[in-house]
Short mmCIF file of N, CA and C in Angstrom, two decimals:
data_model
loop_
_atom_site.label_atom_id
_atom_site.label_comp_id
_atom_site.label_asym_id
_atom_site.label_seq_id
_atom_site.Cartn_x
_atom_site.Cartn_y
_atom_site.Cartn_z
N LYS C 1 217.83 -41.75 69.53
CA LYS C 1 216.86 -41.90 70.21
C LYS C 1 216.45 -43.77 70.69
N GLU C 2 217.36 -44.09 69.85
CA GLU C 2 217.63 -45.74 69.63
C GLU C 2 218.02 -45.98 71.00
N LYS C 3 219.44 -45.56 71.03
CA LYS C 3 220.36 -45.79 71.96
C LYS C 3 219.21 -45.63 73.40
N LEU C 4 218.58 -44.70 73.74
CA LEU C 4 218.05 -44.21 75.10
C LEU C 4 216.38 -44.95 75.00
N ASN C 5 216.34 -45.96 73.95
CA ASN C 5 214.93 -46.53 73.62
C ASN C 5 213.77 -45.19 73.75
N ILE C 6 213.94 -44.30 73.46
CA ILE C 6 212.81 -43.55 73.09
C ILE C 6 211.97 -43.97 72.16
N PRO C 7 211.19 -43.77 72.09
CA PRO C 7 209.96 -44.09 71.27
C PRO C 7 209.94 -43.15 69.87
N LYS C 8 210.02 -43.52 68.48
CA LYS C 8 210.03 -42.49 67.41
C LYS C 8 209.04 -41.66 67.46
N ASN C 9 208.03 -42.04 67.68
CA ASN C 9 206.78 -41.18 67.58
C ASN C 9 206.58 -39.99 68.66
N LYS C 10 207.72 -40.10 69.88
CA LYS C 10 207.70 -38.74 70.54
C LYS C 10 208.48 -37.70 70.48
N LYS C 11 208.11 -36.58 70.70
CA LYS C 11 208.98 -35.70 70.59
C LYS C 11 210.00 -35.51 72.03
N VAL C 12 211.28 -35.07 71.97
CA VAL C 12 212.46 -35.27 72.74
C VAL C 12 212.36 -33.80 74.01
N ILE C 13 212.22 -33.49 74.76
CA ILE C 13 212.73 -32.14 75.34
C ILE C 13 213.74 -32.51 76.16
N LEU C 14 214.94 -31.60 76.22
CA LEU C 14 216.00 -31.75 76.80
C LEU C 14 216.28 -30.75 77.96
N TYR C 15 216.02 -30.98 79.29
CA TYR C 15 215.96 -29.96 80.34
C TYR C 15 217.20 -29.91 80.76
N ALA C 16 217.97 -29.04 80.49
CA ALA C 16 219.48 -28.73 80.95
C ALA C 16 219.85 -27.63 82.00
N PRO C 17 218.97 -27.49 83.09
CA PRO C 17 219.57 -26.52 84.01
C PRO C 17 221.17 -26.65 84.47
N THR C 18 221.08 -24.94 85.12
CA THR C 18 222.78 -24.63 85.18
C THR C 18 222.61 -25.14 87.09
N TRP C 19 223.48 -25.13 87.62
CA TRP C 19 223.73 -25.41 89.20
C TRP C 19 223.63 -23.94 89.61
N ARG C 20 223.41 -23.97 90.93
CA ARG C 20 222.80 -22.87 91.74
C ARG C 20 224.20 -22.59 92.72
N ASP C 21 224.96 -21.69 92.78
CA ASP C 21 226.12 -21.66 94.00
C ASP C 21 225.33 -21.84 95.41
N ASN C 22 224.29 -21.25 95.45
CA ASN C 22 223.94 -21.29 96.88
C ASN C 22 223.14 -22.36 97.33
N GLN C 23 223.35 -23.12 96.36
CA GLN C 23 222.56 -24.79 96.47
C GLN C 23 223.46 -26.05 96.64
N TYR C 24 224.15 -26.21 97.53
CA TYR C 24 225.18 -27.02 98.15
C TYR C 24 225.20 -28.12 98.88
N SER C 25 225.76 -29.21 98.66
CA SER C 25 226.10 -30.21 100.16
C SER C 25 227.35 -30.23 100.84
N LYS C 26 228.46 -29.49 99.76
CA LYS C 26 229.58 -29.54 100.23
C LYS C 26 230.65 -28.78 99.40
N ALA C 27 231.54 -28.77 99.27
CA ALA C 27 232.48 -27.19 98.57
C ALA C 27 232.60 -28.31 97.26
N GLY C 28 232.02 -27.77 96.18
CA GLY C 28 232.32 -28.17 95.11
C GLY C 28 231.24 -29.42 94.75
N GLU C 29 230.53 -29.87 95.52
CA GLU C 29 229.30 -30.48 95.28
C GLU C 29 227.87 -29.98 95.45
N TYR C 30 226.91 -29.71 94.52
CA TYR C 30 225.75 -28.78 94.44
C TYR C 30 224.46 -29.80 94.32
N LYS C 31 223.49 -29.21 94.78
CA LYS C 31 222.28 -30.08 94.81
C LYS C 31 221.10 -29.63 93.80
N PHE C 32 220.47 -30.26 93.47
CA PHE C 32 219.55 -30.09 91.98
C PHE C 32 218.68 -29.16 92.81
N ALA C 33 218.49 -27.97 91.99
CA ALA C 33 217.30 -26.95 92.43
C ALA C 33 216.63 -26.58 91.19
N SER C 34 215.42 -26.86 91.10
CA SER C 34 214.43 -26.47 90.11
C SER C 34 213.00 -26.67 90.89
N ALA C 35 212.29 -25.63 90.13
CA ALA C 35 210.74 -25.54 90.26
C ALA C 35 209.73 -26.22 89.51
N MET C 36 210.43 -27.02 88.79
CA MET C 36 209.78 -27.44 87.73
C MET C 36 208.62 -28.51 88.22
N ASP C 37 207.41 -28.78 87.85
CA ASP C 37 206.23 -29.51 88.48
C ASP C 37 206.63 -30.77 87.64
N PHE C 38 207.29 -31.69 87.70
CA PHE C 38 207.30 -32.79 87.05
C PHE C 38 206.13 -34.06 86.94
N ASP C 39 205.29 -33.53 88.05
CA ASP C 39 204.04 -34.33 88.42
C ASP C 39 203.24 -33.45 87.02
N ALA C 40 203.21 -32.76 87.06
CA ALA C 40 202.06 -31.98 86.60
C ALA C 40 202.56 -31.89 84.61
N LEU C 41 203.74 -31.96 84.54
CA LEU C 41 203.96 -32.39 83.24
C LEU C 41 204.12 -33.86 82.78
N TYR C 42 204.08 -34.86 83.46
CA TYR C 42 203.80 -35.91 83.48
C TYR C 42 202.32 -36.24 83.16
N GLU C 43 201.49 -35.65 83.96
CA GLU C 43 200.01 -36.01 83.93
C GLU C 43 199.94 -35.51 82.30
N LYS C 44 200.18 -34.17 81.97
CA LYS C 44 199.89 -33.70 80.55
C LYS C 44 200.73 -34.14 79.94
N PHE C 45 202.03 -34.50 79.25
CA PHE C 45 202.44 -35.10 78.31
C PHE C 45 203.21 -36.17 78.74
N LYS C 46 202.80 -37.02 79.12
CA LYS C 46 203.64 -38.20 79.18
C LYS C 46 203.44 -39.43 77.86
N ASP C 47 202.11 -38.98 76.93
CA ASP C 47 202.29 -39.54 75.57
C ASP C 47 202.56 -39.23 74.85
N GLU C 48 203.08 -37.78 75.10
CA GLU C 48 203.60 -37.04 73.37
C GLU C 48 205.26 -36.78 73.29
N PHE C 49 205.79 -36.87 74.70
CA PHE C 49 207.24 -36.22 74.90
C PHE C 49 207.99 -36.99 75.97
N THR C 50 209.22 -37.58 75.32
CA THR C 50 210.09 -37.90 76.61
C THR C 50 210.92 -36.74 76.94
N LEU C 51 211.18 -36.50 78.25
CA LEU C 51 212.07 -35.19 79.09
C LEU C 51 213.15 -35.82 79.69
N ILE C 52 214.27 -35.50 78.85
CA ILE C 52 215.51 -36.09 79.12
C ILE C 52 216.06 -35.01 80.22
N VAL C 53 216.53 -35.19 81.33
CA VAL C 53 217.03 -34.42 82.64
C VAL C 53 218.72 -34.69 82.29
N LYS C 54 219.21 -33.47 82.03
CA LYS C 54 220.86 -33.53 82.02
C LYS C 54 221.33 -32.33 83.18
N PHE C 55 221.83 -32.87 84.14
CA PHE C 55 222.27 -32.39 85.27
C PHE C 55 223.76 -31.84 84.56
N HIS C 56 223.99 -30.47 85.52
CA HIS C 56 225.33 -29.83 85.14
C HIS C 56 226.37 -30.89 86.00
N TYR C 57 227.37 -30.85 85.38
CA TYR C 57 228.39 -31.87 86.00
C TYR C 57 228.75 -31.84 87.53
N LEU C 58 228.60 -30.36 88.46
CA LEU C 58 228.95 -30.16 89.08
C LEU C 58 227.83 -30.26 90.34
N VAL C 59 226.16 -30.95 89.46
CA VAL C 59 225.28 -31.41 90.59
C VAL C 59 225.67 -32.57 90.99
N LYS C 60 225.80 -32.86 92.20
CA LYS C 60 225.93 -34.49 92.73
C LYS C 60 224.60 -34.69 93.70
N ASP C 61 224.36 -33.79 94.17
CA ASP C 61 222.87 -34.48 95.24
C ASP C 61 221.81 -34.06 94.55
N LYS C 62 221.16 -34.96 93.79
CA LYS C 62 219.86 -35.30 92.84
C LYS C 62 218.77 -35.43 93.71
N SER C 63 219.00 -36.47 94.68
CA SER C 63 217.87 -36.73 95.69
C SER C 63 216.34 -36.72 94.98
N ILE C 64 216.24 -37.27 93.80
CA ILE C 64 215.23 -37.59 93.15
C ILE C 64 214.65 -39.07 92.79
N ASP C 65 213.53 -39.13 92.75
CA ASP C 65 213.24 -40.84 92.45
C ASP C 65 212.43 -40.46 91.14
N TRP C 66 212.83 -40.90 90.25
CA TRP C 66 212.45 -40.71 88.61
C TRP C 66 211.19 -41.99 88.19
N SER C 67 211.73 -42.92 89.12
CA SER C 67 210.65 -44.17 88.82
C SER C 67 209.19 -44.04 88.44
N LYS C 68 208.65 -42.94 89.22
CA LYS C 68 207.07 -42.97 88.79
C LYS C 68 206.97 -42.28 87.46
N TYR C 69 207.90 -41.61 86.91
CA TYR C 69 207.74 -40.95 85.39
C TYR C 69 208.21 -42.19 84.61
N ASP C 70 208.14 -43.02 85.06
CA ASP C 70 208.98 -44.35 83.98
C ASP C 70 208.38 -44.10 82.13
N ASP C 71 209.03 -44.24 81.17
CA ASP C 71 208.74 -44.11 80.25
C ASP C 71 208.37 -42.31 79.79
N PHE C 72 208.59 -41.58 80.64
CA PHE C 72 208.51 -40.15 80.17
C PHE C 72 209.86 -39.40 80.70
N ILE C 73 210.36 -39.51 81.90
CA ILE C 73 211.55 -38.62 82.08
C ILE C 73 212.77 -39.68 82.45
N MET C 74 213.69 -39.15 81.87
CA MET C 74 215.09 -40.01 81.67
C MET C 74 216.25 -39.31 82.20
N GLU C 75 216.56 -39.22 83.19
CA GLU C 75 218.04 -38.79 83.81
C GLU C 75 219.26 -39.58 83.04
N CYS C 76 219.93 -38.49 82.44
CA CYS C 76 221.11 -38.99 81.75
C CYS C 76 222.16 -38.24 82.38
N ASP C 77 223.23 -39.15 83.15
CA ASP C 77 224.35 -38.78 84.04
C ASP C 77 225.33 -38.50 83.21
N GLU C 78 226.48 -38.32 83.97
CA GLU C 78 227.60 -37.94 83.23
C GLU C 78 228.28 -38.49 81.94
N GLU C 79 228.06 -39.88 82.11
CA GLU C 79 228.41 -40.81 80.95
C GLU C 79 227.84 -40.47 79.46
N TRP C 80 226.85 -39.75 79.40
CA TRP C 80 226.01 -39.26 78.55
C TRP C 80 226.94 -37.97 77.98
N ASP C 81 227.27 -37.72 76.98
CA ASP C 81 227.68 -36.37 76.23
C ASP C 81 226.25 -35.47 75.86
N ILE C 82 226.66 -34.60 76.49
CA ILE C 82 225.42 -33.63 76.21
C ILE C 82 225.23 -33.46 74.38
N GLN C 83 226.32 -33.36 74.01
CA GLN C 83 226.18 -32.59 72.60
C GLN C 83 224.90 -33.96 71.78
N GLU C 84 225.05 -35.33 72.10
CA GLU C 84 224.58 -36.32 71.85
C GLU C 84 223.11 -36.11 72.10
N LEU C 85 223.11 -35.64 73.28
CA LEU C 85 221.65 -35.10 73.87
C LEU C 85 221.03 -34.00 72.95
N TYR C 86 221.66 -32.95 72.71
CA TYR C 86 221.54 -32.06 71.98
C TYR C 86 220.73 -32.60 70.28
N LEU C 87 221.74 -33.26 69.69
CA LEU C 87 221.28 -33.63 68.40
C LEU C 87 219.76 -34.59 68.52
N ILE C 88 219.30 -35.09 69.35
CA ILE C 88 218.27 -35.98 69.38
C ILE C 88 216.94 -35.16 70.06
N SER C 89 217.28 -34.12 70.76
CA SER C 89 216.14 -33.05 71.06
C SER C 89 215.61 -32.80 70.08
N ASP C 90 214.19 -32.15 70.27
CA ASP C 90 213.53 -31.39 69.48
C ASP C 90 213.31 -29.93 70.04
N VAL C 91 213.72 -29.69 71.40
CA VAL C 91 213.69 -28.68 72.33
C VAL C 91 214.16 -28.65 73.16
N MET C 92 215.01 -27.50 73.88
CA MET C 92 215.68 -27.40 75.14
C MET C 92 215.13 -26.60 76.15
N ILE C 93 214.51 -26.93 77.23
CA ILE C 93 214.47 -26.17 78.29
C ILE C 93 215.43 -25.68 79.45
N THR C 94 216.12 -24.64 79.16
CA THR C 94 216.86 -24.48 80.13
C THR C 94 216.90 -23.22 80.90
N ASP C 95 217.55 -22.76 81.65
CA ASP C 95 217.64 -21.48 82.51
C ASP C 95 218.53 -20.72 82.37
N TYR C 96 219.69 -20.16 82.98
CA TYR C 96 220.65 -19.56 82.41
C TYR C 96 222.02 -20.16 82.33
N SER C 97 221.94 -21.80 81.76
CA SER C 97 222.99 -22.29 81.58
C SER C 97 223.40 -21.70 80.19
N SER C 98 224.95 -21.77 79.95
CA SER C 98 225.66 -21.61 78.80
C SER C 98 225.41 -22.67 77.68
N VAL C 99 224.95 -23.95 78.02
CA VAL C 99 224.37 -24.56 76.90
C VAL C 99 223.27 -23.87 75.97
N MET C 100 222.72 -22.92 76.40
CA MET C 100 222.27 -22.18 75.16
C MET C 100 223.15 -21.74 74.09
N PHE C 101 224.34 -21.42 74.58
CA PHE C 101 225.14 -21.19 73.35
C PHE C 101 225.62 -22.36 72.39
N ASP C 102 225.37 -23.43 72.85
CA ASP C 102 225.99 -24.57 72.39
C ASP C 102 224.76 -25.21 71.63
N TYR C 103 223.43 -25.07 72.18
CA TYR C 103 222.37 -25.31 71.43
C TYR C 103 221.95 -24.61 70.05
N ALA C 104 222.13 -22.88 70.37
CA ALA C 104 221.91 -22.09 69.80
C ALA C 104 222.20 -22.69 67.91
N ILE C 105 223.62 -23.21 67.92
CA ILE C 105 224.13 -23.55 66.70
C ILE C 105 223.27 -24.46 65.77
N LEU C 106 222.16 -25.38 66.98
CA LEU C 106 221.23 -26.10 65.84
C LEU C 106 220.08 -25.68 65.30
N LYS C 107 220.14 -24.52 65.92
CA LYS C 107 218.53 -23.32 65.48
C LYS C 107 217.54 -24.22 66.01
N ARG C 108 217.32 -25.08 66.91
CA ARG C 108 215.93 -25.56 67.05
C ARG C 108 215.48 -24.83 68.64
N PRO C 109 214.20 -24.74 68.95
CA PRO C 109 213.55 -23.95 69.79
C PRO C 109 214.20 -24.08 71.18
N MET C 110 214.43 -23.06 72.15
CA MET C 110 214.85 -23.09 73.35
C MET C 110 213.83 -22.38 74.07
N ILE C 111 213.65 -22.83 75.28
CA ILE C 111 212.80 -22.21 76.28
C ILE C 111 213.40 -21.69 77.35
N TYR C 112 213.31 -20.70 78.30
CA TYR C 112 213.76 -20.40 79.45
C TYR C 112 213.09 -20.44 80.80
N PHE C 113 213.31 -21.14 81.19
CA PHE C 113 212.58 -21.61 82.29
C PHE C 113 213.26 -20.78 83.80
N THR C 114 212.53 -19.66 84.14
CA THR C 114 213.63 -18.78 84.87
C THR C 114 212.74 -18.50 86.40
N TYR C 115 212.52 -19.34 86.74
CA TYR C 115 211.55 -19.52 87.85
C TYR C 115 212.15 -18.88 88.91
N ASP C 116 213.49 -18.47 88.94
CA ASP C 116 214.07 -17.54 90.30
C ASP C 116 215.39 -16.41 89.78
N ILE C 117 214.78 -15.98 88.60
CA ILE C 117 215.50 -15.04 88.06
C ILE C 117 215.68 -13.96 89.13
N GLU C 118 214.68 -13.42 90.01
CA GLU C 118 215.31 -12.43 90.79
C GLU C 118 216.41 -12.99 91.90
N ASP C 119 215.94 -14.07 92.44
CA ASP C 119 217.04 -14.17 93.52
C ASP C 119 218.28 -14.50 92.82
N TYR C 120 218.07 -15.48 91.57
CA TYR C 120 219.54 -16.10 90.41
C TYR C 120 220.28 -14.52 90.48
N THR C 121 219.52 -13.53 90.35
CA THR C 121 220.36 -12.28 89.96
C THR C 121 220.76 -11.45 91.18
N ASN C 122 220.22 -11.64 91.94
CA ASN C 122 220.53 -10.72 93.09
C ASN C 122 221.59 -11.43 93.93
N ASN C 123 221.30 -13.10 94.22
CA ASN C 123 222.06 -13.43 95.21
C ASN C 123 222.92 -14.72 94.71
N VAL C 124 222.74 -15.06 93.54
CA VAL C 124 223.72 -16.28 93.08
C VAL C 124 224.60 -15.27 92.11
N ARG C 125 224.14 -15.46 90.77
CA ARG C 125 225.32 -14.38 89.92
C ARG C 125 224.54 -13.86 88.94
N SER C 126 225.51 -13.05 88.16
CA SER C 126 224.45 -11.87 86.86
C SER C 126 224.90 -12.42 85.85
N PHE C 127 224.53 -11.71 84.81
CA PHE C 127 224.91 -12.34 83.77
C PHE C 127 225.81 -11.46 82.95
N TYR C 128 226.34 -11.90 81.87
CA TYR C 128 227.30 -11.16 81.11
C TYR C 128 226.39 -10.47 79.81
N PHE C 129 225.33 -10.80 79.78
CA PHE C 129 224.53 -10.37 78.68
C PHE C 129 222.75 -9.82 79.01
N ASP C 130 222.28 -9.23 78.66
CA ASP C 130 220.63 -9.11 79.01
C ASP C 130 220.18 -10.46 78.52
N ILE C 131 220.06 -11.36 79.31
CA ILE C 131 218.98 -12.55 78.85
C ILE C 131 217.97 -12.55 78.22
N PHE C 132 217.07 -11.26 78.63
CA PHE C 132 215.59 -11.18 78.39
C PHE C 132 215.81 -10.11 77.02
N GLU C 133 216.53 -10.02 76.37
CA GLU C 133 216.94 -9.20 75.33
C GLU C 133 217.40 -9.95 74.19
N GLU C 134 218.46 -10.90 74.75
CA GLU C 134 218.98 -11.71 73.36
C GLU C 134 219.11 -12.88 73.51
N ALA C 135 218.56 -13.87 74.58
CA ALA C 135 218.31 -15.19 74.27
C ALA C 135 216.96 -15.12 73.49
N PRO C 136 217.54 -16.25 72.11
CA PRO C 136 216.57 -16.42 71.43
C PRO C 136 215.48 -17.39 71.93
N GLY C 137 214.35 -17.20 72.56
CA GLY C 137 213.24 -18.12 72.92
C GLY C 137 212.63 -17.50 73.83
N PRO C 138 211.24 -17.97 74.13
CA PRO C 138 210.49 -17.71 75.62
C PRO C 138 211.02 -17.64 76.97
N LYS C 139 210.79 -16.88 77.70
CA LYS C 139 210.96 -17.00 79.23
C LYS C 139 209.84 -16.95 79.95
N VAL C 140 209.46 -18.35 80.57
CA VAL C 140 208.49 -18.52 81.24
C VAL C 140 209.16 -18.58 82.86
N GLU C 141 208.42 -18.20 83.85
CA GLU C 141 208.65 -17.94 85.23
C GLU C 141 207.89 -19.11 86.12
N THR C 142 206.65 -19.66 85.70
CA THR C 142 205.67 -20.10 86.65
C THR C 142 205.67 -21.75 85.51
N ASN C 143 205.06 -22.34 86.12
CA ASN C 143 204.88 -24.12 85.57
C ASN C 143 203.85 -23.94 84.69
N GLU C 144 202.80 -23.12 84.98
CA GLU C 144 201.80 -22.84 84.23
C GLU C 144 202.13 -22.44 83.31
N GLU C 145 202.91 -21.49 83.24
CA GLU C 145 203.63 -21.12 81.67
C GLU C 145 203.91 -21.88 80.58
N LEU C 146 204.75 -22.65 81.72
CA LEU C 146 205.50 -23.50 80.91
C LEU C 146 204.57 -24.78 80.05
N ILE C 147 203.48 -24.91 80.95
CA ILE C 147 202.40 -26.04 80.55
C ILE C 147 201.84 -25.56 79.55
N ASP C 148 201.66 -24.38 79.61
CA ASP C 148 200.67 -23.61 78.37
C ASP C 148 201.33 -23.34 76.90
N LEU C 149 202.65 -23.06 77.39
CA LEU C 149 203.93 -22.70 76.18
C LEU C 149 203.78 -24.33 75.26
N LEU C 150 204.16 -25.15 75.98
CA LEU C 150 204.28 -26.64 75.69
C LEU C 150 202.84 -27.17 74.99
N ASN C 151 202.06 -26.98 75.52
CA ASN C 151 200.64 -27.33 74.99
C ASN C 151 200.61 -26.51 73.69
N ASP C 152 200.76 -25.24 73.34
CA ASP C 152 200.51 -24.77 72.34
C ASP C 152 201.49 -24.93 71.48
N PHE C 153 202.65 -25.37 71.27
CA PHE C 153 203.91 -25.24 70.55
C PHE C 153 204.01 -25.73 69.43
N ASP C 154 204.23 -24.91 68.59
CA ASP C 154 204.31 -25.07 67.25
C ASP C 154 205.75 -24.64 66.50
N ILE C 155 206.68 -25.26 65.94
CA ILE C 155 207.64 -25.03 65.50
C ILE C 155 207.77 -23.70 64.67
N ASN C 156 206.86 -23.64 63.61
CA ASN C 156 206.68 -22.94 63.04
C ASN C 156 206.17 -21.56 63.21
N SER C 157 205.63 -21.39 64.46
CA SER C 157 205.12 -20.32 65.00
C SER C 157 206.46 -19.66 65.94
N TYR C 158 207.32 -20.69 66.61
CA TYR C 158 208.56 -20.19 67.19
C TYR C 158 209.23 -19.74 66.37
N ASN C 159 209.56 -20.48 64.95
CA ASN C 159 210.48 -19.68 64.04
C ASN C 159 210.30 -18.39 63.57
N ASP C 160 208.69 -18.08 63.34
CA ASP C 160 208.29 -16.89 62.68
C ASP C 160 208.94 -15.60 64.33
N GLU C 161 208.31 -16.07 65.19
CA GLU C 161 208.68 -14.94 66.30
C GLU C 161 210.06 -15.03 66.96
N PHE C 162 210.83 -15.95 66.91
CA PHE C 162 212.21 -15.97 67.41
C PHE C 162 213.26 -16.05 66.55
N GLY C 163 212.96 -16.38 65.11
CA GLY C 163 213.81 -16.75 64.06
C GLY C 163 214.98 -15.50 63.86
N GLU C 164 214.57 -14.37 64.17
CA GLU C 164 215.09 -12.96 63.64
C GLU C 164 215.98 -12.75 64.83
N LYS C 165 215.76 -12.84 66.28
CA LYS C 165 216.53 -13.16 67.53
C LYS C 165 217.60 -13.90 67.48
N TYR C 166 217.13 -15.46 66.94
CA TYR C 166 218.13 -16.43 66.54
C TYR C 166 219.35 -16.13 66.01
N ARG C 167 218.98 -15.43 64.53
CA ARG C 167 219.96 -15.01 63.88
C ARG C 167 221.06 -14.11 64.49
N LYS C 168 220.43 -13.07 65.26
CA LYS C 168 221.03 -12.18 65.58
C LYS C 168 222.01 -12.90 67.09
N PHE C 169 221.29 -13.84 67.87
CA PHE C 169 222.15 -14.13 68.68
C PHE C 169 223.40 -15.19 68.12
N ASN C 170 223.35 -16.18 67.24
CA ASN C 170 224.21 -17.06 66.57
C ASN C 170 225.27 -15.79 65.89
N GLU C 171 224.66 -14.89 65.20
CA GLU C 171 225.78 -13.57 64.61
C GLU C 171 226.76 -13.09 65.44
N LYS C 172 226.24 -13.15 66.89
CA LYS C 172 227.06 -12.28 67.96
C LYS C 172 227.96 -13.51 68.63
N TYR C 173 227.39 -14.85 68.85
CA TYR C 173 228.14 -15.40 70.05
C TYR C 173 228.74 -16.63 69.14
N ASN C 174 227.88 -17.20 67.92
CA ASN C 174 228.78 -18.33 67.15
C ASN C 174 229.18 -17.97 65.80
N GLN C 175 229.57 -16.85 65.75
CA GLN C 175 229.88 -16.19 64.42
C GLN C 175 231.17 -17.02 63.70
N PHE C 176 231.84 -17.78 64.62
CA PHE C 176 233.09 -18.52 63.41
C PHE C 176 232.37 -20.02 63.59
N ASP C 177 231.15 -20.64 63.91
CA ASP C 177 230.76 -21.75 63.78
C ASP C 177 230.21 -21.78 61.92
N ASP C 178 231.08 -22.49 60.78
CA ASP C 178 230.73 -22.77 59.82
C ASP C 178 230.75 -23.87 59.34
N GLY C 179 231.28 -24.94 60.26
CA GLY C 179 231.23 -26.51 60.16
C GLY C 179 232.89 -26.80 59.34
N THR C 180 233.65 -25.91 59.57
CA THR C 180 235.35 -25.92 59.09
C THR C 180 236.08 -26.15 60.22
N ALA C 181 235.75 -25.76 61.65
CA ALA C 181 236.33 -25.84 62.63
C ALA C 181 237.55 -26.63 62.87
N SER C 182 237.64 -28.26 62.57
CA SER C 182 238.75 -28.79 62.59
C SER C 182 239.99 -28.64 61.45
N LYS C 183 239.28 -28.33 60.32
CA LYS C 183 240.16 -27.89 59.24
C LYS C 183 241.17 -26.96 59.38
N LYS C 184 240.36 -25.68 60.04
CA LYS C 184 240.84 -24.31 60.70
C LYS C 184 241.87 -24.74 61.89
N VAL C 185 241.94 -25.58 62.21
CA VAL C 185 242.46 -26.08 63.47
C VAL C 185 243.96 -26.33 63.21
N VAL C 186 243.87 -27.56 62.31
CA VAL C 186 244.77 -28.30 61.59
C VAL C 186 245.61 -27.48 60.83
N GLU C 187 245.07 -26.77 59.85
CA GLU C 187 245.45 -25.23 59.11
C GLU C 187 246.72 -24.60 60.28
N LEU C 188 246.19 -23.93 61.27
CA LEU C 188 247.00 -23.20 62.05
C LEU C 188 248.09 -24.11 62.82
N ILE C 189 247.96 -25.31 63.38
CA ILE C 189 248.96 -26.34 63.80
C ILE C 189 250.18 -26.49 62.32
N LYS C 190 249.51 -26.76 61.34
CA LYS C 190 250.53 -27.01 60.56
C LYS C 190 251.61 -25.41 59.74
N GLY C 191 250.52 -24.43 60.41
CA GLY C 191 251.27 -23.19 60.19
C GLY C 191 250.69 -22.51 58.71
N ASN C 192 249.69 -22.57 58.53
CA ASN C 192 249.20 -22.26 57.12
C ASN C 192 248.42 -21.01 56.82
#
């Protein structure tokens, strides 16, 4: 937080959406696509949260002027390692991005902003699993739902509601995360 000059009294929301195959500038360079109402979020939460926006590395065409959201929205480009952003965030908003698997290791709240679920599923990509069944966190499709959820957000009720789903998700997708990965790799290289 200190590195990014985020006040200690503010909660940090990491917004890390994926890229859309059908939203591109040219081959291999994609546009930022989101239905998130940044104006409404700013008006409602500017004193409570800092929203860090971390684009997928394939998103090159951002075309957004964040200056009117000073002290609320921060864009972190490629120079920022997303793992550092995971660690300072209190909650992550994503869509269908694989960041959900990494962030789940921290057992922190995730919100899935699935505003284009039908189009994404039918015209962009499909899923390897049932996101509505397995992903550990609430799914919202509108800005109103997102604002209501953030307005009433409580970590304890989140854990009560999604704790078991989180456990199952990590058991299935992060079962090898026990804090000894480096040691295991070294032992494997040594032939032990």
